[in-house]
Amino acid sequence: MLQILKTRLHQGHRTTGFPVQLPVLPERYRGRPQLDAAKCPDGCGVCIEACPTQAISTDGGLKLDLGKCLFCTACVDACPEGAIRYTQDYRLATSRRTDLVIGNGELRLAQRMSDELHRILGRALRLREVCAGSCNACDLDTNVLNTVGWDLSRFGIQFVASPRHADGVLVTGAVSRNMHAALLGTYEAVPKPRIVIAVGACAISGGPFRDSPDVLNGVEGILPVDLYVPGCPPHPLTILDGLLRLIGRIHEHAT
């Protein structure tokens, strides 16, 4: 026991200091894409052809839908002019689906929940996670937030086993038809007022499974979404940043 205590003392404090201190991200980390339409040759559309989820369009200028993006670098590799590149910016969560469509790098980040919701849920938020047909990558990165390295509970946010003890649902996966009824049942079991958080490209748009006959293209149109966290999967830092913006612990409104 003494040896264990000695080892613990030697290890020191291991929980990240976020949001006061930013953790060091790996060099290969893929954060928010940055677009530079000025570099696009006339009539070029190689990035559109390369994108496996049709996340890129040129209607009204070069645009990228973060809700569909898999952060796979296919567009970056295909572009001969370097008009698309990934940055180290982990801040991706938004309050509205339309805000996920970016042009020249602008992104309207998630806003705090309404005053009435914040009065009720802002200091102690309980979430029931629903895996609605995901590959479990988003679930793993969400679960990481419960480890000592992130310690999500210090912000008053916890995951609970029963929807009747929850304030909202956090959904991952493209919502398979087999999980549709279970998702609706879980949502209905959460007492009002309640919130919905969509985590990952699959939960937002269906991801790579979009338009498959076996999925419903994510939670959009099924439940009212309060927070969108894009990524495939989103980094734990991106998920935590979105949750803290939702409860008003981070106040910046835009990049």
Short mmCIF file of C-alpha atoms in Angstrom, two decimals:
data_model
loop_
_atom_site.label_atom_id
_atom_site.label_comp_id
_atom_site.label_asym_id
_atom_site.label_seq_id
_atom_site.Cartn_x
_atom_site.Cartn_y
_atom_site.Cartn_z
CA MET A 1 0.00 0.00 0.00
CA LEU A 2 2.82 2.41 0.87
CA GLN A 3 4.43 1.70 -2.48
CA ILE A 4 1.14 2.44 -4.27
CA LEU A 5 0.77 5.73 -2.40
CA LYS A 6 4.38 6.63 -3.19
CA THR A 7 3.80 5.89 -6.87
CA ARG A 8 0.63 8.01 -6.91
CA LEU A 9 2.44 10.93 -5.30
CA HIS A 10 5.22 10.61 -7.85
CA GLN A 11 2.70 10.60 -10.73
CA GLY A 12 1.14 13.84 -9.58
CA HIS A 13 -1.93 15.48 -11.15
CA ARG A 14 -3.00 13.74 -14.34
CA THR A 15 -6.29 15.41 -15.29
CA THR A 16 -6.08 17.84 -18.19
CA GLY A 17 -6.33 21.50 -17.30
CA PHE A 18 -8.81 22.18 -20.12
CA PRO A 19 -10.40 24.66 -20.67
CA VAL A 20 -7.86 26.82 -18.83
CA GLN A 21 -4.93 24.94 -20.38
CA LEU A 22 -4.98 23.29 -23.78
CA PRO A 23 -3.54 19.78 -24.05
CA VAL A 24 -0.79 19.19 -26.59
CA LEU A 25 -2.31 17.72 -29.73
CA PRO A 26 -0.32 15.32 -31.91
CA GLU A 27 1.27 16.73 -35.04
CA ARG A 28 -0.95 14.56 -37.24
CA TYR A 29 -4.15 15.70 -35.52
CA ARG A 30 -6.84 16.68 -38.05
CA GLY A 31 -8.86 19.60 -36.84
CA ARG A 32 -11.17 22.00 -38.66
CA PRO A 33 -10.55 22.03 -42.42
CA GLN A 34 -9.53 25.36 -43.94
CA LEU A 35 -10.63 26.22 -47.45
CA ASP A 36 -8.98 28.66 -49.82
CA ALA A 37 -11.23 29.01 -52.86
CA ALA A 38 -8.82 31.50 -54.43
CA LYS A 39 -6.48 28.61 -55.22
CA CYS A 40 -9.16 26.63 -57.10
CA PRO A 41 -8.55 26.51 -60.89
CA ASP A 42 -11.59 27.27 -63.03
CA GLY A 43 -13.78 24.25 -63.58
CA CYS A 44 -11.78 22.04 -61.21
CA GLY A 45 -13.79 19.61 -59.13
CA VAL A 46 -11.33 16.90 -58.16
CA CYS A 47 -12.04 17.39 -54.45
CA ILE A 48 -15.76 16.88 -55.07
CA GLU A 49 -15.08 13.70 -56.99
CA ALA A 50 -12.68 12.42 -54.34
CA CYS A 51 -14.97 13.00 -51.34
CA PRO A 52 -16.62 9.69 -50.38
CA THR A 53 -19.57 11.36 -48.62
CA GLN A 54 -20.32 14.28 -50.98
CA ALA A 55 -19.36 16.74 -48.24
CA ILE A 56 -17.86 19.27 -50.68
CA SER A 57 -19.75 21.47 -53.11
CA THR A 58 -19.11 24.56 -55.19
CA ASP A 59 -22.62 26.01 -55.11
CA GLY A 60 -22.02 29.65 -54.26
CA GLY A 61 -18.31 29.05 -53.76
CA LEU A 62 -16.23 26.23 -52.30
CA LYS A 63 -18.03 24.80 -49.27
CA LEU A 64 -17.53 21.83 -46.99
CA ASP A 65 -20.19 20.23 -44.82
CA LEU A 66 -18.56 19.23 -41.53
CA GLY A 67 -21.65 17.17 -40.73
CA LYS A 68 -20.73 14.82 -43.59
CA CYS A 69 -16.93 15.11 -43.47
CA LEU A 70 -15.00 11.98 -42.43
CA PHE A 71 -11.68 13.88 -42.07
CA CYS A 72 -10.19 11.24 -44.37
CA THR A 73 -7.85 13.61 -46.34
CA ALA A 74 -9.13 12.34 -49.73
CA CYS A 75 -9.86 15.93 -50.79
CA VAL A 76 -6.50 17.18 -49.50
CA ASP A 77 -4.64 14.47 -51.40
CA ALA A 78 -6.64 15.09 -54.59
CA CYS A 79 -6.31 18.88 -54.73
CA PRO A 80 -3.28 19.86 -56.85
CA GLU A 81 -3.30 23.45 -55.55
CA GLY A 82 -3.53 22.83 -51.82
CA ALA A 83 -6.86 24.64 -51.51
CA ILE A 84 -7.93 22.42 -48.61
CA ARG A 85 -5.89 21.64 -45.53
CA TYR A 86 -6.52 20.51 -41.99
CA THR A 87 -5.72 22.77 -39.07
CA GLN A 88 -5.15 21.99 -35.38
CA ASP A 89 -8.39 23.74 -34.41
CA TYR A 90 -10.41 21.25 -32.33
CA ARG A 91 -13.42 23.58 -31.97
CA LEU A 92 -16.11 22.15 -34.25
CA ALA A 93 -19.39 21.85 -32.32
CA THR A 94 -22.34 23.99 -33.42
CA SER A 95 -25.90 24.60 -32.30
CA ARG A 96 -27.43 24.53 -35.79
CA ARG A 97 -27.03 22.05 -38.61
CA THR A 98 -26.59 24.84 -41.16
CA ASP A 99 -23.61 26.22 -39.24
CA LEU A 100 -21.65 23.06 -40.05
CA VAL A 101 -21.37 24.13 -43.70
CA ILE A 102 -18.19 26.21 -43.90
CA GLY A 103 -16.78 28.32 -46.70
CA ASN A 104 -13.61 30.33 -46.23
CA GLY A 105 -12.98 28.93 -42.77
CA GLU A 106 -15.68 30.72 -40.85
CA LEU A 107 -17.57 28.62 -38.31
CA ARG A 108 -20.25 29.76 -35.90
CA LEU A 109 -19.55 27.69 -32.80
CA ALA A 110 -22.14 26.27 -30.39
CA GLN A 111 -24.09 28.67 -28.22
CA ARG A 112 -25.16 28.26 -24.61
CA MET A 113 -28.53 26.58 -24.11
CA SER A 114 -31.52 28.84 -23.47
CA ASP A 115 -31.71 30.69 -20.17
CA GLU A 116 -34.58 28.52 -18.95
CA LEU A 117 -32.75 25.29 -19.81
CA HIS A 118 -29.54 26.62 -18.33
CA ARG A 119 -31.28 27.46 -15.08
CA ILE A 120 -32.44 23.84 -14.81
CA LEU A 121 -29.57 21.89 -16.43
CA GLY A 122 -26.57 24.18 -16.48
CA ARG A 123 -25.05 23.13 -13.17
CA ALA A 124 -25.74 19.37 -13.28
CA LEU A 125 -26.23 17.77 -16.69
CA ARG A 126 -27.00 14.05 -16.86
CA LEU A 127 -26.87 12.29 -20.23
CA ARG A 128 -28.00 8.89 -21.47
CA GLU A 129 -25.88 7.72 -24.39
CA VAL A 130 -27.61 5.83 -27.20
CA CYS A 131 -25.50 3.88 -29.68
CA ALA A 132 -27.89 3.87 -32.63
CA GLY A 133 -25.86 1.68 -34.96
CA SER A 134 -22.39 3.18 -34.65
CA CYS A 135 -19.03 1.44 -35.16
CA ASN A 136 -18.30 2.36 -31.50
CA ALA A 137 -15.51 4.81 -32.38
CA CYS A 138 -17.58 7.81 -31.24
CA ASP A 139 -18.67 5.87 -28.15
CA LEU A 140 -15.05 5.14 -27.23
CA ASP A 141 -14.03 8.79 -27.53
CA THR A 142 -17.06 9.78 -25.45
CA ASN A 143 -16.20 7.22 -22.80
CA VAL A 144 -12.66 8.61 -22.61
CA LEU A 145 -14.15 11.73 -21.04
CA ASN A 146 -14.99 9.67 -17.95
CA THR A 147 -11.38 8.69 -17.35
CA VAL A 148 -9.05 10.41 -14.91
CA GLY A 149 -7.34 12.16 -17.80
CA TRP A 150 -10.46 14.22 -18.59
CA ASP A 151 -12.69 13.84 -15.49
CA LEU A 152 -15.91 15.04 -17.10
CA SER A 153 -17.77 15.01 -13.76
CA ARG A 154 -15.77 18.03 -12.50
CA PHE A 155 -17.97 20.11 -14.81
CA GLY A 156 -21.17 18.63 -13.39
CA ILE A 157 -21.71 16.42 -16.45
CA GLN A 158 -22.23 12.69 -16.05
CA PHE A 159 -23.52 9.75 -18.05
CA VAL A 160 -26.27 7.71 -16.41
CA ALA A 161 -27.64 4.23 -17.01
CA SER A 162 -31.34 5.09 -17.08
CA PRO A 163 -33.01 7.68 -19.32
CA ARG A 164 -35.38 8.45 -16.44
CA HIS A 165 -32.40 9.84 -14.53
CA ALA A 166 -31.14 11.82 -17.53
CA ASP A 167 -31.59 15.36 -18.82
CA GLY A 168 -30.97 14.41 -22.42
CA VAL A 169 -29.66 11.83 -24.85
CA LEU A 170 -26.29 11.72 -26.62
CA VAL A 171 -26.66 9.83 -29.89
CA THR A 172 -23.97 8.10 -31.94
CA GLY A 173 -24.42 6.11 -35.13
CA ALA A 174 -26.44 6.55 -38.31
CA VAL A 175 -29.66 5.36 -36.57
CA SER A 176 -30.22 1.93 -38.01
CA ARG A 177 -33.82 0.91 -38.58
CA ASN A 178 -33.43 -1.69 -35.84
CA MET A 179 -32.49 1.05 -33.34
CA HIS A 180 -35.15 3.56 -34.38
CA ALA A 181 -37.80 2.44 -31.89
CA ALA A 182 -35.23 2.08 -29.10
CA LEU A 183 -33.97 5.62 -29.72
CA LEU A 184 -37.48 7.08 -29.67
CA GLY A 185 -38.34 5.09 -26.54
CA THR A 186 -35.22 6.31 -24.76
CA TYR A 187 -35.93 9.91 -25.71
CA GLU A 188 -39.54 9.70 -24.52
CA ALA A 189 -38.36 8.24 -21.20
CA VAL A 190 -36.21 11.32 -20.48
CA PRO A 191 -38.17 13.83 -18.37
CA LYS A 192 -38.85 17.24 -19.91
CA PRO A 193 -37.14 19.60 -20.55
CA ARG A 194 -34.61 17.46 -22.39
CA ILE A 195 -31.82 17.95 -24.87
CA VAL A 196 -30.36 15.95 -27.77
CA ILE A 197 -26.68 15.82 -28.74
CA ALA A 198 -25.56 14.26 -32.04
CA VAL A 199 -21.94 13.06 -31.95
CA GLY A 200 -20.10 12.09 -35.12
CA ALA A 201 -20.77 12.28 -38.85
CA CYS A 202 -23.03 9.22 -38.73
CA ALA A 203 -25.35 10.69 -36.09
CA ILE A 204 -25.48 14.02 -37.95
CA SER A 205 -25.88 12.90 -41.55
CA GLY A 206 -25.50 9.14 -41.84
CA GLY A 207 -21.78 9.42 -42.57
CA PRO A 208 -20.48 6.76 -44.97
CA PHE A 209 -23.77 4.86 -44.58
CA ARG A 210 -25.90 7.76 -45.85
CA ASP A 211 -28.84 6.64 -48.03
CA SER A 212 -28.33 3.00 -47.16
CA PRO A 213 -31.75 1.30 -46.92
CA ASP A 214 -30.83 0.09 -43.44
CA VAL A 215 -30.22 3.48 -41.81
CA LEU A 216 -32.19 6.71 -41.34
CA ASN A 217 -29.28 9.09 -42.08
CA GLY A 218 -28.70 10.12 -38.49
CA VAL A 219 -30.82 11.73 -35.83
CA GLU A 220 -31.67 14.85 -37.86
CA GLY A 221 -35.40 14.86 -38.59
CA ILE A 222 -36.08 12.25 -35.90
CA LEU A 223 -35.30 14.25 -32.75
CA PRO A 224 -34.71 17.98 -32.17
CA VAL A 225 -30.94 18.35 -31.92
CA ASP A 226 -29.43 20.95 -29.56
CA LEU A 227 -25.74 20.28 -30.20
CA TYR A 228 -23.89 18.91 -33.23
CA VAL A 229 -20.38 17.52 -32.70
CA PRO A 230 -18.85 16.58 -36.09
CA GLY A 231 -15.96 14.20 -36.68
CA CYS A 232 -15.25 10.59 -37.53
CA PRO A 233 -14.88 10.14 -34.66
CA PRO A 234 -14.63 13.53 -32.97
CA HIS A 235 -11.64 13.91 -30.64
CA PRO A 236 -12.58 13.87 -26.91
CA LEU A 237 -11.40 17.48 -26.79
CA THR A 238 -13.94 18.41 -29.49
CA ILE A 239 -16.76 16.66 -27.62
CA LEU A 240 -15.81 18.29 -24.30
CA ASP A 241 -15.51 21.72 -25.93
CA GLY A 242 -19.02 21.33 -27.36
CA LEU A 243 -20.51 20.22 -24.05
CA LEU A 244 -18.89 23.11 -22.18
CA ARG A 245 -20.17 25.60 -24.74
CA LEU A 246 -23.65 24.11 -24.36
CA ILE A 247 -23.68 24.68 -20.59
CA GLY A 248 -22.01 28.08 -20.86
CA ARG A 249 -18.58 27.22 -19.45
CA ILE A 250 -16.91 28.49 -22.65
CA HIS A 251 -18.23 31.75 -23.99
CA GLU A 252 -16.50 32.49 -27.28
CA HIS A 253 -19.10 32.64 -30.01
CA ALA A 254 -17.00 32.34 -33.15
CA THR A 255 -13.58 31.62 -34.45
#
